[in-house]
Coordinates of N, CA and C in Angstrom, one line a residue:
M143 N -12.4 10.4 -1.8 CA -11.3 11.3 -1.4 C -10.9 12.0 -2.7
A144 N -11.1 13.3 -2.8 CA -10.7 13.9 -3.9 C -9.2 14.5 -3.9
W145 N -8.8 14.6 -5.1 CA -7.4 15.1 -5.3 C -7.2 16.5 -5.0
K146 N -7.3 17.0 -3.8 CA -7.0 18.4 -3.5 C -6.5 18.6 -2.1
R147 N -5.8 19.6 -1.8 CA -5.2 19.7 -0.5 C -6.1 20.1 0.5
R148 N -5.9 19.6 1.7 CA -6.8 20.1 2.8 C -6.0 20.9 3.7
G149 N -6.8 21.8 4.6 CA -6.1 22.6 5.6 C -5.8 23.9 5.1
R150 N -4.9 24.6 5.8 CA -4.5 26.0 5.5 C -3.8 26.1 4.1
S151 N -3.8 27.3 3.6 CA -3.1 27.5 2.4 C -1.6 27.8 2.7
S152 N -0.8 27.4 1.9 CA 0.7 27.7 2.1 C 1.4 28.1 0.8
A153 N 2.6 28.5 0.9 CA 3.3 28.9 -0.3 C 3.3 27.9 -1.4
R154 N 3.4 26.7 -1.0 CA 3.5 25.5 -2.0 C 2.0 25.3 -2.6
D155 N 1.1 25.5 -1.7 CA -0.3 25.4 -2.3 C -0.5 26.4 -3.4
M156 N 0.0 27.6 -3.1 CA -0.2 28.7 -4.1 C 0.6 28.4 -5.4
A157 N 1.8 27.9 -5.1 CA 2.6 27.5 -6.3 C 2.0 26.5 -7.2
N158 N 1.2 25.6 -6.5 CA 0.6 24.5 -7.2 C -0.8 24.8 -7.8
Q159 N -1.3 26.0 -7.7 CA -2.6 26.3 -8.1 C -2.8 26.0 -9.6
N160 N -1.8 25.9 -10.4 CA -1.8 25.7 -11.9 C -1.8 24.2 -12.1
S161 N -1.7 23.3 -11.1 CA -1.7 21.9 -11.3 C -3.1 21.5 -11.6
T162 N -3.3 20.5 -12.4 CA -4.5 20.0 -12.8 C -4.9 18.6 -12.1
V163 N -6.1 18.3 -11.8 CA -6.4 17.1 -11.2 C -6.1 15.9 -12.2
D164 N -5.4 14.9 -11.8 CA -5.1 13.8 -12.5 C -6.2 12.8 -12.4
A165 N -7.1 12.7 -13.4 CA -8.2 11.8 -13.3 C -7.9 10.3 -13.2
V166 N -6.8 9.9 -13.8 CA -6.3 8.5 -13.6 C -5.9 8.2 -12.3
L167 N -5.1 9.1 -11.7 CA -4.6 9.0 -10.3 C -5.9 8.9 -9.4
E168 N -6.8 9.7 -9.6 CA -8.1 9.7 -8.7 C -8.8 8.4 -8.7
R169 N -9.0 7.8 -10.0 CA -9.7 6.6 -10.2 C -8.9 5.5 -9.4
R170 N -7.5 5.5 -9.7 CA -6.7 4.4 -9.1 C -6.7 4.5 -7.6
W171 N -6.6 5.7 -7.1 CA -6.6 5.9 -5.6 C -8.0 5.4 -5.0
Q172 N -9.1 5.8 -5.6 CA -10.3 5.2 -5.2 C -10.4 3.7 -5.1
R173 N -9.8 3.0 -6.1 CA -9.7 1.6 -6.1 C -9.0 1.1 -5.0
V174 N -7.8 1.7 -4.7 CA -7.0 1.3 -3.5 C -7.8 1.4 -2.2
L175 N -8.5 2.5 -2.1 CA -9.4 2.7 -0.8 C -10.5 1.7 -0.8
R176 N -11.1 1.4 -1.8 CA -12.2 0.3 -1.9 C -11.6 -1.0 -1.4
R177 N -10.5 -1.4 -2.0 CA -9.8 -2.7 -1.7 C -9.4 -2.7 -0.3
R178 N -8.8 -1.6 0.2 CA -8.4 -1.6 1.7 C -9.5 -1.8 2.5
D179 N -10.6 -0.9 2.3 CA -11.8 -0.9 3.1 C -12.5 -2.3 3.1
G180 N -12.5 -2.9 1.9 CA -13.1 -4.3 1.8 C -12.4 -5.3 2.7
L181 N -11.1 -5.3 2.6 CA -10.2 -6.2 3.4 C -10.6 -6.0 4.9
L182 N -10.5 -4.7 5.4 CA -10.7 -4.4 6.7 C -12.1 -4.9 7.2
A183 N -13.1 -4.7 6.3 CA -14.5 -5.1 6.7 C -14.6 -6.5 6.8
E184 N -13.9 -7.3 5.9 CA -13.8 -8.8 6.1 C -13.3 -9.2 7.4
L185 N -12.0 -8.6 7.7 CA -11.3 -9.0 8.9 C -12.0 -8.6 10.2
E186 N -12.8 -7.5 10.2 CA -13.6 -7.1 11.2 C -14.6 -8.1 11.7
R187 N -15.0 -9.1 10.8 CA -15.9 -10.1 11.0 C -15.3 -11.4 11.6
W188 N -14.0 -11.3 11.6 CA -13.3 -12.6 12.2 C -13.3 -12.5 13.7
P189 N -13.2 -13.7 14.4 CA -13.0 -13.6 15.8 C -11.6 -13.1 16.1
T190 N -11.5 -12.5 17.2 CA -10.2 -11.9 17.6 C -9.0 -12.8 17.6
E191 N -9.3 -14.0 18.2 CA -8.3 -15.0 18.2 C -7.9 -15.5 16.9
K192 N -8.8 -15.5 15.9 CA -8.5 -15.9 14.6 C -7.6 -14.8 13.9
L193 N -7.7 -13.7 14.2 CA -6.9 -12.6 13.6 C -5.4 -12.7 14.0
R194 N -5.2 -13.2 15.2 CA -3.8 -13.4 15.7 C -3.3 -14.7 15.5
E195 N -4.0 -15.7 15.0 CA -3.5 -17.1 14.8 C -2.7 -17.3 13.6
R196 N -1.6 -17.8 13.7 CA -0.8 -18.1 12.6 C -1.1 -19.5 12.0
P197 N -1.3 -19.7 10.7 CA -1.6 -21.0 10.2 C -0.6 -22.1 10.3
A198 N 0.7 -21.6 10.4 CA 1.9 -22.5 10.4 C 3.0 -21.8 11.1
V199 N 4.0 -22.6 11.6 CA 5.3 -21.9 12.1 C 5.9 -21.1 11.1
G200 N 6.3 -19.9 11.5 CA 7.1 -19.1 10.6 C 6.2 -18.3 9.6
S201 N 4.8 -18.5 9.6 CA 3.9 -17.8 8.8 C 3.4 -16.6 9.5
W202 N 2.7 -15.7 8.8 CA 2.1 -14.5 9.4 C 0.6 -14.7 9.7
S203 N 0.2 -14.1 10.8 CA -1.3 -14.1 11.1 C -2.0 -13.0 10.2
A204 N -3.2 -13.0 10.0 CA -4.0 -12.0 9.3 C -3.6 -10.6 9.9
L205 N -3.4 -10.4 11.2 CA -3.1 -9.0 11.8 C -1.8 -8.7 11.4
E206 N -0.9 -9.6 11.3 CA 0.5 -9.2 10.9 C 0.6 -8.9 9.5
V207 N -0.3 -9.4 8.6 CA -0.4 -8.9 7.2 C -0.8 -7.5 7.1
V208 N -1.9 -7.1 8.0 CA -2.3 -5.8 7.9 C -1.3 -4.9 8.5
D209 N -0.5 -5.3 9.5 CA 0.6 -4.5 10.1 C 1.6 -4.2 8.9
H210 N 2.0 -5.2 8.3 CA 3.0 -5.1 7.1 C 2.5 -4.1 6.1
L211 N 1.2 -4.1 5.8 CA 0.6 -3.3 4.7 C 0.7 -1.8 5.2
V212 N 0.4 -1.5 6.5 CA 0.5 -0.3 7.0 C 2.0 0.3 7.0
R213 N 2.9 -0.6 7.4 CA 4.3 -0.3 7.5 C 4.8 0.0 6.1
S214 N 4.4 -0.7 5.1 CA 4.8 -0.6 3.7 C 4.4 0.8 3.2
N215 N 3.1 1.1 3.4 CA 2.7 2.4 3.0 C 3.3 3.6 3.6
R216 N 3.7 3.3 4.9 CA 4.4 4.4 5.7 C 5.9 4.6 5.0
E217 N 6.4 3.4 4.6 CA 7.8 3.5 4.0 C 7.9 4.2 2.7
I218 N 6.8 3.9 1.9 CA 6.5 4.5 0.6 C 6.5 6.0 0.7
L219 N 5.6 6.5 1.8 CA 5.6 7.8 2.1 C 6.9 8.5 2.5
R220 N 7.6 7.8 3.3 CA 9.0 8.2 3.7 C 9.9 8.4 2.5
M221 N 9.8 7.4 1.6 CA 10.8 7.5 0.5 C 10.3 8.6 -0.4
A222 N 9.0 8.8 -0.6 CA 8.5 9.9 -1.5 C 9.0 11.3 -0.9
E223 N 8.8 11.5 0.4 CA 9.1 12.7 0.9 C 10.6 13.1 0.9
T224 N 11.4 11.9 1.1 CA 12.8 12.1 1.0 C 13.3 12.5 -0.4
A225 N 12.7 11.9 -1.4 CA 13.0 12.1 -2.8 C 12.6 13.5 -3.4
R226 N 11.6 14.1 -2.6 CA 11.0 15.4 -3.1 C 12.2 16.3 -3.4
G227 N 12.3 17.0 -4.5 CA 13.3 17.9 -4.8 C 14.5 17.2 -5.4
A228 N 14.6 15.9 -5.4 CA 15.7 15.2 -6.1 C 15.2 14.2 -6.9
Q229 N 14.0 14.4 -7.5 CA 13.4 13.4 -8.4 C 14.1 13.4 -9.8
R230 N 14.0 12.3 -10.4 CA 14.7 12.3 -11.7 C 13.7 11.8 -12.8
A231 N 14.0 12.1 -14.0 CA 13.1 11.8 -15.1 C 13.2 10.2 -15.2
M232 N 11.9 9.6 -15.6 CA 11.7 8.2 -15.7 C 12.3 7.7 -17.1
R233 N 13.2 6.7 -16.9 CA 13.8 6.1 -18.2 C 13.0 4.9 -18.6
P234 N 13.0 4.6 -19.9 CA 12.3 3.4 -20.3 C 12.6 2.1 -19.6
K235 N 13.8 1.9 -19.0 CA 14.1 0.7 -18.3 C 13.4 0.7 -16.9
D236 N 13.2 2.0 -16.3 CA 12.6 2.1 -15.1 C 11.1 1.6 -15.3
R237 N 10.4 2.1 -16.4 CA 9.1 1.7 -16.6 C 8.9 0.2 -16.9
V238 N 9.9 -0.4 -17.6 CA 9.9 -1.8 -17.9 C 9.9 -2.6 -16.6
R239 N 10.9 -2.3 -15.7 CA 11.0 -3.0 -14.5 C 9.9 -2.8 -13.5
A240 N 9.3 -1.6 -13.6 CA 8.1 -1.3 -12.8 C 7.0 -2.1 -13.2
W241 N 6.7 -2.3 -14.5 CA 5.7 -3.2 -15.0 C 5.9 -4.6 -14.6
M242 N 7.3 -5.0 -14.6 CA 7.5 -6.5 -14.3 C 7.1 -6.7 -12.8
V243 N 7.5 -5.8 -11.9 CA 7.3 -6.0 -10.5 C 5.8 -5.9 -10.2
L244 N 5.1 -5.0 -10.9 CA 3.7 -4.9 -10.7 C 2.9 -6.1 -11.2
G245 N 3.4 -6.7 -12.2 CA 2.8 -7.9 -12.8 C 2.9 -9.1 -11.8
V246 N 4.0 -9.1 -11.2 CA 4.3 -10.2 -10.2 C 3.3 -10.0 -9.0
M247 N 3.3 -8.7 -8.6 CA 2.5 -8.5 -7.4 C 0.9 -8.8 -7.6
W248 N 0.5 -8.8 -8.8 CA -1.0 -9.1 -9.0 C -1.2 -10.6 -9.0
L249 N -0.1 -11.4 -8.8 CA -0.3 -12.8 -8.8 C -0.4 -13.3 -7.3
P250 N -1.0 -14.5 -7.2 CA -0.9 -15.1 -5.8 C 0.4 -15.7 -5.3
T251 N 1.3 -15.7 -6.3 CA 2.6 -16.4 -6.1 C 3.4 -15.6 -4.9
R252 N 3.9 -16.5 -4.0 CA 4.6 -15.8 -2.8 C 6.0 -15.3 -3.3
V253 N 6.3 -14.1 -2.8 CA 7.5 -13.5 -3.1 C 8.3 -13.1 -1.8
A254 N 9.6 -13.1 -1.9 CA 10.4 -12.7 -0.8 C 10.4 -11.3 -0.5
M255 N 10.4 -10.8 0.7 CA 10.5 -9.4 1.0 C 11.9 -8.9 0.6
P256 N 11.9 -7.6 -0.1 CA 13.2 -7.1 -0.4 C 14.1 -6.7 0.8
K257 N 15.2 -7.2 0.9 CA 16.1 -7.0 2.0 C 16.4 -5.5 2.5
P258 N 16.5 -4.6 1.5 CA 16.8 -3.2 1.8 C 15.6 -2.6 2.6
V259 N 14.4 -3.1 2.5 CA 13.3 -2.5 3.3 C 12.7 -3.4 4.3
E260 N 13.3 -4.6 4.6 CA 12.9 -5.6 5.4 C 12.6 -5.1 6.9
S261 N 13.6 -4.3 7.4 CA 13.5 -3.9 8.7 C 12.4 -2.8 8.8
A262 N 12.0 -2.2 7.8 CA 11.0 -1.2 7.9 C 9.6 -1.7 7.7
V263 N 9.4 -2.8 7.0 CA 8.1 -3.3 6.6 C 7.8 -4.6 7.2
K264 N 8.7 -5.2 7.9 CA 8.4 -6.5 8.5 C 7.5 -6.3 9.8
P265 N 6.4 -7.2 9.8 CA 5.5 -7.0 10.9 C 6.2 -7.0 12.3
Q266 N 5.8 -6.0 13.0 CA 6.2 -5.9 14.5 C 5.0 -5.5 15.2
L267 N 4.0 -6.5 15.3 CA 2.7 -6.3 15.8 C 2.6 -5.7 17.2
T268 N 2.0 -4.5 17.4 CA 2.0 -3.9 18.7 C 0.5 -3.4 18.9
G269 N -0.4 -3.6 18.0 CA -1.8 -3.2 18.2 C -2.8 -4.1 17.7
D270 N -4.1 -3.8 18.0 CA -5.2 -4.6 17.5 C -5.7 -4.0 16.1
L271 N -6.8 -4.7 15.6 CA -7.3 -4.3 14.3 C -7.8 -2.8 14.3
P272 N -8.5 -2.4 15.2 CA -9.0 -1.0 15.2 C -7.8 0.1 15.2
A273 N -6.8 -0.2 16.0 CA -5.6 0.6 16.0 C -4.9 0.6 14.7
L274 N -4.8 -0.5 14.0 CA -4.1 -0.6 12.8 C -4.9 0.0 11.6
R275 N -6.3 -0.1 11.7 CA -7.1 0.6 10.8 C -7.0 2.2 10.9
G276 N -6.9 2.6 12.1 CA -6.7 4.0 12.3 C -5.4 4.5 11.7
E277 N -4.3 3.8 12.0 CA -3.0 4.2 11.5 C -2.9 4.1 10.0
W278 N -3.5 3.1 9.4 CA -3.6 2.8 8.0 C -4.2 4.0 7.3
E279 N -5.4 4.4 7.9 CA -6.1 5.6 7.4 C -5.4 6.9 7.4
R280 N -4.7 7.0 8.5 CA -3.8 8.3 8.7 C -2.7 8.3 7.7
V281 N -2.1 7.1 7.5 CA -0.9 7.1 6.5 C -1.3 7.4 5.1
D282 N -2.4 6.7 4.8 CA -3.0 6.8 3.4 C -3.4 8.3 3.1
A283 N -4.0 9.0 4.2 CA -4.5 10.3 4.0 C -3.3 11.2 3.7
T284 N -2.2 11.0 4.5 CA -1.0 11.8 4.4 C -0.3 11.5 3.0
L285 N -0.3 10.2 2.6 CA 0.2 9.9 1.3 C -0.6 10.5 0.1
H286 N -1.9 10.4 0.3 CA -2.8 11.0 -0.6 C -2.5 12.6 -0.8
D287 N -2.3 13.2 0.3 CA -2.0 14.7 0.2 C -0.8 15.0 -0.3
F288 N 0.2 14.2 -0.1 CA 1.6 14.4 -0.7 C 1.4 14.3 -2.2
I289 N 0.8 13.3 -2.7 CA 0.7 13.1 -4.2 C -0.1 14.2 -4.8
A290 N -1.2 14.6 -4.0 CA -2.1 15.6 -4.6 C -1.4 17.0 -4.6
G291 N -0.2 17.2 -3.7 CA 0.5 18.4 -3.7 C 1.6 18.5 -4.7
L292 N 1.8 17.4 -5.5 CA 2.9 17.3 -6.6 C 2.3 18.2 -7.7
T293 N 3.2 18.9 -8.4 CA 2.9 19.5 -9.6 C 2.7 18.6 -10.7
D294 N 2.1 19.0 -11.8 CA 2.0 18.1 -12.9 C 3.4 17.6 -13.4
A295 N 4.3 18.4 -13.5 CA 5.6 17.9 -13.8 C 6.2 17.0 -12.9
E296 N 6.1 17.2 -11.5 CA 6.6 16.3 -10.5 C 6.0 14.9 -10.7
R297 N 4.7 14.7 -11.0 CA 4.0 13.6 -11.0 C 4.6 12.7 -12.1
R298 N 5.3 13.2 -13.1 CA 5.8 12.5 -14.1 C 7.3 12.0 -13.9
L299 N 7.8 12.6 -12.7 CA 9.2 12.2 -12.4 C 9.1 10.9 -11.5
G300 N 10.2 10.4 -11.1 CA 10.3 9.3 -10.1 C 10.0 9.9 -8.8
V301 N 8.9 9.3 -8.2 CA 8.3 9.8 -6.9 C 9.1 9.1 -5.7
A302 N 9.1 7.7 -5.9 CA 9.8 6.9 -4.9 C 10.5 5.8 -5.6
R303 N 11.5 5.2 -4.8 CA 12.4 4.2 -5.5 C 12.2 2.8 -4.9
H304 N 11.5 1.9 -5.6 CA 11.3 0.6 -5.1 C 12.6 -0.1 -5.0
P305 N 12.9 -1.0 -4.1 CA 14.3 -1.6 -4.1 C 14.4 -2.7 -5.2
V306 N 13.4 -3.1 -5.8 CA 13.5 -4.1 -6.9 C 13.4 -3.4 -8.3
S307 N 12.1 -2.7 -8.4 CA 11.9 -2.1 -9.7 C 12.6 -0.9 -10.0
G308 N 13.0 -0.1 -9.0 CA 13.6 1.1 -9.2 C 12.6 2.3 -9.1
W309 N 12.8 3.3 -9.8 CA 12.0 4.6 -9.6 C 10.5 4.3 -10.2
L310 N 9.6 4.8 -9.4 CA 8.1 4.8 -9.8 C 7.6 6.3 -9.8
D311 N 6.9 6.6 -10.9 CA 6.3 7.9 -11.0 C 5.0 7.8 -10.1
A312 N 4.3 8.9 -10.0 CA 3.1 8.9 -9.2 C 2.0 7.9 -9.6
R313 N 1.8 7.8 -10.9 CA 0.7 6.8 -11.3 C 1.2 5.3 -11.1
A314 N 2.5 5.1 -11.4 CA 3.0 3.7 -11.1 C 3.1 3.5 -9.5
G315 N 3.3 4.5 -8.8 CA 3.3 4.4 -7.3 C 2.0 4.0 -6.8
V316 N 0.9 4.6 -7.3 CA -0.4 4.2 -6.9 C -0.8 2.8 -7.4
R317 N -0.3 2.5 -8.6 CA -0.6 1.1 -9.1 C 0.0 0.1 -8.2
F318 N 1.3 0.5 -7.7 CA 2.0 -0.5 -6.8 C 1.1 -0.6 -5.6
L319 N 0.6 0.5 -4.9 CA -0.2 0.3 -3.7 C -1.3 -0.7 -3.9
E320 N -2.0 -0.6 -5.1 CA -3.1 -1.4 -5.3 C -2.7 -2.9 -5.6
S321 N -1.6 -3.1 -6.4 CA -1.2 -4.5 -6.6 C -0.6 -5.1 -5.4
H322 N 0.1 -4.4 -4.5 CA 0.6 -4.8 -3.3 C -0.4 -5.3 -2.3
L323 N -1.5 -4.5 -2.3 CA -2.7 -4.8 -1.4 C -3.4 -6.1 -2.0
A324 N -3.5 -6.2 -3.3 CA -4.1 -7.3 -4.0 C -3.3 -8.6 -3.6
H325 N -2.0 -8.5 -3.8 CA -1.2 -9.6 -3.5 C -1.3 -10.1 -2.0
H326 N -1.6 -9.2 -1.1 CA -1.6 -9.7 0.4 C -3.1 -10.1 0.6
C327 N -4.0 -9.7 -0.3 CA -5.4 -10.2 -0.1 C -5.4 -11.7 -0.4
Y328 N -4.7 -12.2 -1.4 CA -4.4 -13.5 -1.6 C -3.9 -14.2 -0.4
Q329 N -2.9 -13.6 0.3 CA -2.4 -14.2 1.5 C -3.4 -14.4 2.6
I330 N -4.2 -13.4 2.7 CA -5.5 -13.5 3.6 C -6.3 -14.7 3.4
Q331 N -6.6 -14.8 2.0 CA -7.4 -16.0 1.7 C -6.8 -17.3 2.0
R332 N -5.4 -17.4 1.9 CA -4.8 -18.6 2.2 C -4.8 -18.9 3.7
I333 N -4.6 -17.8 4.5 CA -4.8 -17.9 5.9 C -6.1 -18.3 6.4
R334 N -7.1 -17.7 5.8 CA -8.5 -18.2 6.2 C -8.7 -19.6 5.8
K335 N -8.3 -20.1 4.7 CA -8.4 -21.4 4.3 C -7.7 -22.4 5.2
A336 N -6.5 -22.0 5.6 CA -5.7 -22.9 6.4 C -6.3 -23.0 7.9
L337 N -6.7 -21.9 8.4 CA -7.3 -21.9 9.7 C -8.7 -22.6 9.7
G338 N -9.4 -22.5 8.7 CA -10.6 -23.2 8.5 C -10.5 -24.6 8.5
K339 N -9.4 -25.2 7.9 CA -9.2 -26.6 8.0 C -8.7 -27.1 9.4
R340 N -8.1 -26.2 10.1 CA -7.7 -26.6 11.5 C -8.8 -26.4 12.4
R341 N -9.6 -25.2 12.2 CA -10.7 -25.0 13.2 C -12.0 -24.7 12.4
P342 N -12.9 -25.7 12.3 CA -14.1 -25.6 11.4 C -14.9 -24.4 11.8
E343 N -14.8 -23.9 13.0 CA -15.7 -22.8 13.4 C -15.2 -21.5 12.7
Y344 N -14.1 -21.5 12.0 CA -13.5 -20.4 11.4 C -13.9 -20.3 9.9
Q345 N -14.8 -21.3 9.6 CA -15.1 -21.4 8.1 C -16.1 -20.1 7.7
G346 N -16.8 -19.6 8.7 CA -17.8 -18.6 8.4 C -17.1 -17.3 8.2

């Protein structure tokens, strides 16, 4: 998916004609898509009942993890659209806090869901895997187009505000998408292992 706008031309498209393609963002976005599609491909091989089974009371099923990831990306898009026009310059402490949060997200360590966004990103499972895949792809496509539509100057400003790290610029935002997805891939592995111990037929 290349970093260029799709669809009809608009005044904002014309205003952004002088924007250049951010090669770093492009590479990172492609990594996000590959990781997302790899996770979905794995889960599509699971039995339907395995996708919905929780390994323990109070834990999430694999399908709930996917639902959370979709809701999280949708919330990031909402925050970015809300912040458009009111973005601020990134301060050194913003970047330090962002790196700290990103570092934690790359680890398999379990972390608590931030309270300010809990209602928006907590799983509220209403669909099956194909429906979630379709919604995930739609949200990501819209998010991609939003970032691609930013001017060079806007990409360097705070695009969205994470409840823990604070402001993230466009590159840090895409890094967060990748690290957040990686973090929950560890969770999927734990779920698979736990279900395999309980149900040997789930080992495959």
